[in-house]
JSON list of N, CA and C in Angstrom, two decimals:
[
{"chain": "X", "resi": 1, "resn": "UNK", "atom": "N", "xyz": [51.87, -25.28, -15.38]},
{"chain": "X", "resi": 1, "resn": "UNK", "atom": "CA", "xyz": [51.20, -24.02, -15.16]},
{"chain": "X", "resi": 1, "resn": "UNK", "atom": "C", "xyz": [49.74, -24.10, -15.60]},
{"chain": "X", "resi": 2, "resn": "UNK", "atom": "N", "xyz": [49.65, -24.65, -16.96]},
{"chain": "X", "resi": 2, "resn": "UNK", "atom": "CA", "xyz": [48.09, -24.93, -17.15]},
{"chain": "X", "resi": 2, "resn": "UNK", "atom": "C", "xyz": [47.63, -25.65, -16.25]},
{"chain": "X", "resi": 3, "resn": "UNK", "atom": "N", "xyz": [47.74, -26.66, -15.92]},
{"chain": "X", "resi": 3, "resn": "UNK", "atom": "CA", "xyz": [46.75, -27.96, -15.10]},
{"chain": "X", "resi": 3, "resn": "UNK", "atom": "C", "xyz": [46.68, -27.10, -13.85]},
{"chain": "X", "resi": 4, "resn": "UNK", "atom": "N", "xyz": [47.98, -26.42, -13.30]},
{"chain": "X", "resi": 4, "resn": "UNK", "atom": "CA", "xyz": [47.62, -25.95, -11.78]},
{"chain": "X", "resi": 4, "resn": "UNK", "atom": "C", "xyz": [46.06, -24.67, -11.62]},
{"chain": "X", "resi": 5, "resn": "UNK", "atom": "N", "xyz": [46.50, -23.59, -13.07]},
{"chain": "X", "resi": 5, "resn": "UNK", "atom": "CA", "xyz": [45.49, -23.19, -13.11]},
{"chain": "X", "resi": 5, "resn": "UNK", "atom": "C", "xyz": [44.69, -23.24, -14.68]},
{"chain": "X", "resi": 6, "resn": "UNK", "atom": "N", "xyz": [43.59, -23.97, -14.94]},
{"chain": "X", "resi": 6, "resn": "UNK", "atom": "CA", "xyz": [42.95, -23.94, -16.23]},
{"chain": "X", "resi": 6, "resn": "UNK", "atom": "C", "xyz": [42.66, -22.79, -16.03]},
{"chain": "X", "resi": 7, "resn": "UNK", "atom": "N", "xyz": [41.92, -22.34, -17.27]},
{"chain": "X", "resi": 7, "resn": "UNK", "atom": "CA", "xyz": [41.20, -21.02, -17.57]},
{"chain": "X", "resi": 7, "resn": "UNK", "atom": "C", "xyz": [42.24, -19.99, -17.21]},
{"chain": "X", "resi": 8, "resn": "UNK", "atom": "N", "xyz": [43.32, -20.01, -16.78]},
{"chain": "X", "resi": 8, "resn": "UNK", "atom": "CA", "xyz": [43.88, -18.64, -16.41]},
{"chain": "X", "resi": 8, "resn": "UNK", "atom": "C", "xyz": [44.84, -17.97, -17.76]},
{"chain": "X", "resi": 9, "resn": "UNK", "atom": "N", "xyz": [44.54, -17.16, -18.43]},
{"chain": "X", "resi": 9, "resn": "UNK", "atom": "CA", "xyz": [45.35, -16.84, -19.54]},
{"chain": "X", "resi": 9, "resn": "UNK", "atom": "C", "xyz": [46.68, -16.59, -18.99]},
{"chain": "X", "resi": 10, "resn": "UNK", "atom": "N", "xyz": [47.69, -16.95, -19.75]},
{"chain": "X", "resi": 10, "resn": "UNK", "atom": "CA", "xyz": [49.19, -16.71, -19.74]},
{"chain": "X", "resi": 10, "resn": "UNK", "atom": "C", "xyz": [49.56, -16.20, -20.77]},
{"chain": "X", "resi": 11, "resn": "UNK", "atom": "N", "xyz": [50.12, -14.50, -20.70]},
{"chain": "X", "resi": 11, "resn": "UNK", "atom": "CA", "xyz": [50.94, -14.16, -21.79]},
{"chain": "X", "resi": 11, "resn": "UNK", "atom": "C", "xyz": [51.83, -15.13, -22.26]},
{"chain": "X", "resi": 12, "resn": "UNK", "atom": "N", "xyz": [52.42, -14.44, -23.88]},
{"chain": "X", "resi": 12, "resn": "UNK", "atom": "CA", "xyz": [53.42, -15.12, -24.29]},
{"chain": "X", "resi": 12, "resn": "UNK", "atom": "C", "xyz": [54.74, -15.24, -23.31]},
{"chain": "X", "resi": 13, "resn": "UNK", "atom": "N", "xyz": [54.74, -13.72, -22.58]},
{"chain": "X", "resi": 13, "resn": "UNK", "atom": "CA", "xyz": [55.86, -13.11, -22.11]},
{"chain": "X", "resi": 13, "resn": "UNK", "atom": "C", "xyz": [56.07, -14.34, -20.78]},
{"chain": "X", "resi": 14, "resn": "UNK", "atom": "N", "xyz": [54.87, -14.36, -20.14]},
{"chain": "X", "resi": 14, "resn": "UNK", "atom": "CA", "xyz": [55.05, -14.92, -18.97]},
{"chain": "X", "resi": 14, "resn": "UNK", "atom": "C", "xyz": [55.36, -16.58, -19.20]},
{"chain": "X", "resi": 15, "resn": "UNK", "atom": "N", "xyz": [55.22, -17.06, -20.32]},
{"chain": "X", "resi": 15, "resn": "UNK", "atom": "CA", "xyz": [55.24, -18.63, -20.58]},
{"chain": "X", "resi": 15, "resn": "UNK", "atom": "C", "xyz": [56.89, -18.15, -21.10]},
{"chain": "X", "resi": 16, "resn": "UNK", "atom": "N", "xyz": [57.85, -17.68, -21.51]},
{"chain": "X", "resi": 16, "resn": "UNK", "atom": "CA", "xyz": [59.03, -17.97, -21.91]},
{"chain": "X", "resi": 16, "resn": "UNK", "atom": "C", "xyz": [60.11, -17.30, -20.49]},
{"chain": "X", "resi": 17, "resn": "UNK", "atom": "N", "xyz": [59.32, -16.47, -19.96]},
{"chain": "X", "resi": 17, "resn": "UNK", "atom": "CA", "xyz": [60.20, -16.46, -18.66]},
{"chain": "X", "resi": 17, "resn": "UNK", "atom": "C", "xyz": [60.23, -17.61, -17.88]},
{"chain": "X", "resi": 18, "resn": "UNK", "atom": "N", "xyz": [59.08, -17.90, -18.04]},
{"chain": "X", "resi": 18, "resn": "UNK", "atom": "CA", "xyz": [58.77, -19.27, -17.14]},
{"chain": "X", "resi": 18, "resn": "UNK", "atom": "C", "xyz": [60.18, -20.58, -17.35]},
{"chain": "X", "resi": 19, "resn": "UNK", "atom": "N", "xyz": [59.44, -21.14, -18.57]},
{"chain": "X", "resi": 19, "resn": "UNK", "atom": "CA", "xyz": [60.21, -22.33, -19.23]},
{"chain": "X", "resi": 19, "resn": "UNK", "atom": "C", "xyz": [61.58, -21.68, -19.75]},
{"chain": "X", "resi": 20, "resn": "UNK", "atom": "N", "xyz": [61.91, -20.55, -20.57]},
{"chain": "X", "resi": 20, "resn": "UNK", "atom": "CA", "xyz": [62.85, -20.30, -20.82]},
{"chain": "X", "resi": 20, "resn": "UNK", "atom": "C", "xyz": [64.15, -19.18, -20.51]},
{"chain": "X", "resi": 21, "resn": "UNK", "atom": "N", "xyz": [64.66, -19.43, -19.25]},
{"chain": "X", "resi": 21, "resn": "UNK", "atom": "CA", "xyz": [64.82, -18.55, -18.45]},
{"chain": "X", "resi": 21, "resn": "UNK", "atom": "C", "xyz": [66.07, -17.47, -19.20]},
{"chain": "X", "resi": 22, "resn": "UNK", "atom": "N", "xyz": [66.56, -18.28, -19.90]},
{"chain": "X", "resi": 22, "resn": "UNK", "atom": "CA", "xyz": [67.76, -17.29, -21.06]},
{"chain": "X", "resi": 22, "resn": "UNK", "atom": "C", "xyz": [67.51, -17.45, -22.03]},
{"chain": "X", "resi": 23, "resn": "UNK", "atom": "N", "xyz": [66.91, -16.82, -22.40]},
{"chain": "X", "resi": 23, "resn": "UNK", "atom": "CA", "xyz": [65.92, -16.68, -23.22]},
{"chain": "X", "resi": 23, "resn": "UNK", "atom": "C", "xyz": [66.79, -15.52, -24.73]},
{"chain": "X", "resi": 24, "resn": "UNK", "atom": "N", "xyz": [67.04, -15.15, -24.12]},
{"chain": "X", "resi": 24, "resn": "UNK", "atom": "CA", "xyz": [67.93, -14.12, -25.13]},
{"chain": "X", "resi": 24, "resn": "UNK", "atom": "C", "xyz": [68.73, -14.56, -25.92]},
{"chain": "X", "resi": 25, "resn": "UNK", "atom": "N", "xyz": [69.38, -15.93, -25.33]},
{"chain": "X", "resi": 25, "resn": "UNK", "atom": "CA", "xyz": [70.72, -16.78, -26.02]},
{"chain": "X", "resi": 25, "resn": "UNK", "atom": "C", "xyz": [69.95, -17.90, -26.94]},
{"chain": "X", "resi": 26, "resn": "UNK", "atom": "N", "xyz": [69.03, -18.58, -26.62]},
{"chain": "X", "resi": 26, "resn": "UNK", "atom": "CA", "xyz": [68.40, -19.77, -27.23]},
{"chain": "X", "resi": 26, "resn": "UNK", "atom": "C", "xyz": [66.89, -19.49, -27.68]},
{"chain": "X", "resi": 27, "resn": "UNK", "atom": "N", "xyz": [66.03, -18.83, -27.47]},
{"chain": "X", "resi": 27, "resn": "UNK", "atom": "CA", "xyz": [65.33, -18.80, -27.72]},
{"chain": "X", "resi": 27, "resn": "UNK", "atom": "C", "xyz": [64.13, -17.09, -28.59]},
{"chain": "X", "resi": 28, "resn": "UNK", "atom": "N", "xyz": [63.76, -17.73, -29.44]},
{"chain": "X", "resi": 28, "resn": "UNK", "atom": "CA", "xyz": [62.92, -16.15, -30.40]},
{"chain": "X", "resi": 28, "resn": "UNK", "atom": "C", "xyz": [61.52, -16.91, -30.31]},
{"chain": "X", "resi": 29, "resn": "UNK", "atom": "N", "xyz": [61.16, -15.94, -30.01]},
{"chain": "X", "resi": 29, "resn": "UNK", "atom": "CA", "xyz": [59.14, -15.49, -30.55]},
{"chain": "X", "resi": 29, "resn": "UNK", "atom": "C", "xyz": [58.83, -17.17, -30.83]},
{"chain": "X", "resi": 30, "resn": "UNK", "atom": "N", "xyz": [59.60, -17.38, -31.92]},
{"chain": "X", "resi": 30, "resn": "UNK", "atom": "CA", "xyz": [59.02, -18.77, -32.69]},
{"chain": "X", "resi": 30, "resn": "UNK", "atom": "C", "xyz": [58.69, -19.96, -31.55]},
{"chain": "X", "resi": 31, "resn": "UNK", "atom": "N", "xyz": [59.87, -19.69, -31.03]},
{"chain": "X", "resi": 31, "resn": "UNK", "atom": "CA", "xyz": [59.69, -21.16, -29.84]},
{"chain": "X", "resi": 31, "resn": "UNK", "atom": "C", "xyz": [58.29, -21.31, -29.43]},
{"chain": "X", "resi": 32, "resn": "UNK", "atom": "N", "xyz": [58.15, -20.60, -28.64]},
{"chain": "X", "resi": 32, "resn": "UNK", "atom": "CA", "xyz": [56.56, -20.56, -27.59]},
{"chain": "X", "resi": 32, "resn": "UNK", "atom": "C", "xyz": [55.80, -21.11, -28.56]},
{"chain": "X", "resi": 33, "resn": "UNK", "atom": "N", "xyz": [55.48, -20.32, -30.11]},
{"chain": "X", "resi": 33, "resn": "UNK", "atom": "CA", "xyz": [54.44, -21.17, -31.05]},
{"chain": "X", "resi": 33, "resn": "UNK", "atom": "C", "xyz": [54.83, -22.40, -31.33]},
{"chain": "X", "resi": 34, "resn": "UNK", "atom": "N", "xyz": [56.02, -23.05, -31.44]},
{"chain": "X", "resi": 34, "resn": "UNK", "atom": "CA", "xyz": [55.83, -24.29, -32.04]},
{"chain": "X", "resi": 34, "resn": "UNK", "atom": "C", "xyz": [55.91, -25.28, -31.00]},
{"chain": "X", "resi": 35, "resn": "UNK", "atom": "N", "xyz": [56.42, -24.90, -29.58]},
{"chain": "X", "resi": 35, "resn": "UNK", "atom": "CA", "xyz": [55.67, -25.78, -28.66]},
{"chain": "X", "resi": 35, "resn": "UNK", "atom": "C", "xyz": [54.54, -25.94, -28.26]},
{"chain": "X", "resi": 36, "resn": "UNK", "atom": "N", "xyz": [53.75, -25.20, -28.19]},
{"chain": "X", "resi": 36, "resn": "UNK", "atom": "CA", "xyz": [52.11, -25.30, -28.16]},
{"chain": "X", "resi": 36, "resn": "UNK", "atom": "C", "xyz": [51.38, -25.55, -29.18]},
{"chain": "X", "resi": 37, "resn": "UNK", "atom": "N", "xyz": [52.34, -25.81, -30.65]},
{"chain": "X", "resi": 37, "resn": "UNK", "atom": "CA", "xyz": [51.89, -26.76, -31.54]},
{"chain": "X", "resi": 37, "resn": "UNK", "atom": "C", "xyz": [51.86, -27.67, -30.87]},
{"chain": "X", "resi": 38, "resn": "UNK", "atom": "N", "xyz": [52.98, -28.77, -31.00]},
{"chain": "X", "resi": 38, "resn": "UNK", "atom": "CA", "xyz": [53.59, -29.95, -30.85]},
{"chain": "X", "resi": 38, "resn": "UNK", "atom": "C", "xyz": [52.64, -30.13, -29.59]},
{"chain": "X", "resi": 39, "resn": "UNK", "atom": "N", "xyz": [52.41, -28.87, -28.25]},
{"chain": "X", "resi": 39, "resn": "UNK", "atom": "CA", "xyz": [51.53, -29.93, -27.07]},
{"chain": "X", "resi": 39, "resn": "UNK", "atom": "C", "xyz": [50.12, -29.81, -28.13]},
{"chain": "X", "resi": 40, "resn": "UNK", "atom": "N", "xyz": [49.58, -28.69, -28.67]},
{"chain": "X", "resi": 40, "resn": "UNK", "atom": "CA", "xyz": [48.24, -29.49, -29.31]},
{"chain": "X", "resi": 40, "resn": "UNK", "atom": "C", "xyz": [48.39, -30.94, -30.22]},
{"chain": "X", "resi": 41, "resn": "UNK", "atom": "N", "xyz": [49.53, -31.17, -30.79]},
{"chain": "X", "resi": 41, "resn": "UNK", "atom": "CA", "xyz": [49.13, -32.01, -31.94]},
{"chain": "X", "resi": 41, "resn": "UNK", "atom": "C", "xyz": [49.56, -33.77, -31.57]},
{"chain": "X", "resi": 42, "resn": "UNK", "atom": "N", "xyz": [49.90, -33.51, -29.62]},
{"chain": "X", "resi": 42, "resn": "UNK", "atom": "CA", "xyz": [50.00, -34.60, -28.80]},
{"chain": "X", "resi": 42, "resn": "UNK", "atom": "C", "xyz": [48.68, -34.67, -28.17]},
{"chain": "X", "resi": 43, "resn": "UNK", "atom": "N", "xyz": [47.98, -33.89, -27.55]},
{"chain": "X", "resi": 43, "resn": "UNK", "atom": "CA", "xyz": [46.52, -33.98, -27.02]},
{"chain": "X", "resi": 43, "resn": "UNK", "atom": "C", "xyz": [45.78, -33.40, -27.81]},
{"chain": "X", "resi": 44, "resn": "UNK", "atom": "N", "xyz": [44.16, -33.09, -26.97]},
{"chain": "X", "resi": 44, "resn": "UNK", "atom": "CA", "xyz": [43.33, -33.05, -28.05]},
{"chain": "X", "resi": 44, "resn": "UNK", "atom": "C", "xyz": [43.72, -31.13, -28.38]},
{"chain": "X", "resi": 45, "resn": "UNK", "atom": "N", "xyz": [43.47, -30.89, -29.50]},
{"chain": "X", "resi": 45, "resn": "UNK", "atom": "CA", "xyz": [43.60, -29.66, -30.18]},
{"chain": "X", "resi": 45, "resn": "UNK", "atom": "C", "xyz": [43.15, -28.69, -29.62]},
{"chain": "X", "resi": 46, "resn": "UNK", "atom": "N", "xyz": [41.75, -28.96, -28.71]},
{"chain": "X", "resi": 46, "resn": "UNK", "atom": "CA", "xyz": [40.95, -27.59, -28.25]},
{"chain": "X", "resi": 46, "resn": "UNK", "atom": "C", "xyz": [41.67, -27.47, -26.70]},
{"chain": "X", "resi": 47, "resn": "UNK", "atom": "N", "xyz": [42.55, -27.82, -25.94]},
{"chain": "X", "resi": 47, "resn": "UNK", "atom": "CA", "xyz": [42.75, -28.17, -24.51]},
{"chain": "X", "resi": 47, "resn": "UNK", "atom": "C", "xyz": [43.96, -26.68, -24.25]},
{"chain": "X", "resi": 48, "resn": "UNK", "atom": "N", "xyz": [44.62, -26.34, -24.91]},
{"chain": "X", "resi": 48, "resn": "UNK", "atom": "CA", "xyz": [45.39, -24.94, -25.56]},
{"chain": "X", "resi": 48, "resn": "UNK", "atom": "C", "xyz": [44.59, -23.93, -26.07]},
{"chain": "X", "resi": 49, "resn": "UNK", "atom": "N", "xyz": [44.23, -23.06, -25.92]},
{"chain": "X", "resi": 49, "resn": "UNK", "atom": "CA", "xyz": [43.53, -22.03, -26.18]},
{"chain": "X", "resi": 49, "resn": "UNK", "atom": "C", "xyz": [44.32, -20.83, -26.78]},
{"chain": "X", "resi": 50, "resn": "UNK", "atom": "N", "xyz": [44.21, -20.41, -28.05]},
{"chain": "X", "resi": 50, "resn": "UNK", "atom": "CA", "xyz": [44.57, -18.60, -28.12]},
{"chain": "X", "resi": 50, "resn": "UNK", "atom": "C", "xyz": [43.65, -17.88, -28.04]},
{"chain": "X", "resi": 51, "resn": "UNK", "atom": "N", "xyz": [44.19, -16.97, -26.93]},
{"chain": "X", "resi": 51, "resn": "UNK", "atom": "CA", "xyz": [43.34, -15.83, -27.02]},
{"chain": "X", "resi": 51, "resn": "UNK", "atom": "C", "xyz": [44.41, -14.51, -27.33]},
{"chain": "X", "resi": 52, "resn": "UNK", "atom": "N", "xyz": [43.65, -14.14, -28.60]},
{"chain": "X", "resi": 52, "resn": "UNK", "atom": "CA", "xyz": [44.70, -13.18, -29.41]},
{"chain": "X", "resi": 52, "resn": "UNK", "atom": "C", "xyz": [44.79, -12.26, -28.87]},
{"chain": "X", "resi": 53, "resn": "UNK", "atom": "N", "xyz": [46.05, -11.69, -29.20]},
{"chain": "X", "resi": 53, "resn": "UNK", "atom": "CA", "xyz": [46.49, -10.52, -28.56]},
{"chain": "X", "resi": 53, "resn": "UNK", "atom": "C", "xyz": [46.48, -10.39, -27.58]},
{"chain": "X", "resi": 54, "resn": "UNK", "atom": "N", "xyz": [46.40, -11.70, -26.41]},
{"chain": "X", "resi": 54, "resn": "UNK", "atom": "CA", "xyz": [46.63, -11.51, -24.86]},
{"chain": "X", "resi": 54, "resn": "UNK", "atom": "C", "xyz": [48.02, -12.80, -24.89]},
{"chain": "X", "resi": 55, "resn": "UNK", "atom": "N", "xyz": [47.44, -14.28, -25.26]},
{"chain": "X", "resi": 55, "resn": "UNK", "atom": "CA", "xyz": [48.17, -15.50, -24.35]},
{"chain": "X", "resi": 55, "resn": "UNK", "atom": "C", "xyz": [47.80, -16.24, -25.23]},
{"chain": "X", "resi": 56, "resn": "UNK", "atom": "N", "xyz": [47.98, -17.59, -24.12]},
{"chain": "X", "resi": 56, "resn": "UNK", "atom": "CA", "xyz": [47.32, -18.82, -24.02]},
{"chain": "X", "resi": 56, "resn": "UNK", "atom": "C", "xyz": [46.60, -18.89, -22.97]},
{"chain": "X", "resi": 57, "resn": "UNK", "atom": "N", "xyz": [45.61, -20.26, -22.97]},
{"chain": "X", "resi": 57, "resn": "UNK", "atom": "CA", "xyz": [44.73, -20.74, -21.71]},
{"chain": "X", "resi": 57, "resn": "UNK", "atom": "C", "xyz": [44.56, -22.64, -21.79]},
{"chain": "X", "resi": 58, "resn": "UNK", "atom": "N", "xyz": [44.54, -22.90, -20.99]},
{"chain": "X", "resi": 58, "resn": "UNK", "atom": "CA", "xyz": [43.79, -23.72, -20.60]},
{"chain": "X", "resi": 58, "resn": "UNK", "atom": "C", "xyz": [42.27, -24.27, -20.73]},
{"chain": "X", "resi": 59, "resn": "UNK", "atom": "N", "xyz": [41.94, -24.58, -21.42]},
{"chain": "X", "resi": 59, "resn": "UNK", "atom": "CA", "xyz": [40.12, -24.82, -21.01]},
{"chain": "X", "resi": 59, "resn": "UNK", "atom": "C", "xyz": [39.70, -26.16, -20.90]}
]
């Protein structure tokens, strides 16, 4: 979803419907943050963006 569109912010909401489609059974709040750890702390740090109180981005 990032690479197709950079710069485009993605709610939290819309990144766990996405990837996590049952979401209710396996997955809380926490997930989404600690995978977009783990992708920053595999590439470079600035390539993940928060923009608070909306998402993530791409840049």
């Amino acid at each position: 979803m990032f690479i197709k569109n950079p710069h485009r912010i993605y709610t939290r909401n819309q990144l766990l419907e996405r990837f996590w489609e049952e979401r209710e059974q396996f997955v809380n709040d926490n997930t989404l943050t600690a995978t977009i750890k783990r992708i920053r702390d595999k590439t470079s740090k600035s390539i993940i963006t928060t923009v608070r109180g909306i998402g993530y981005r791409m840049d």
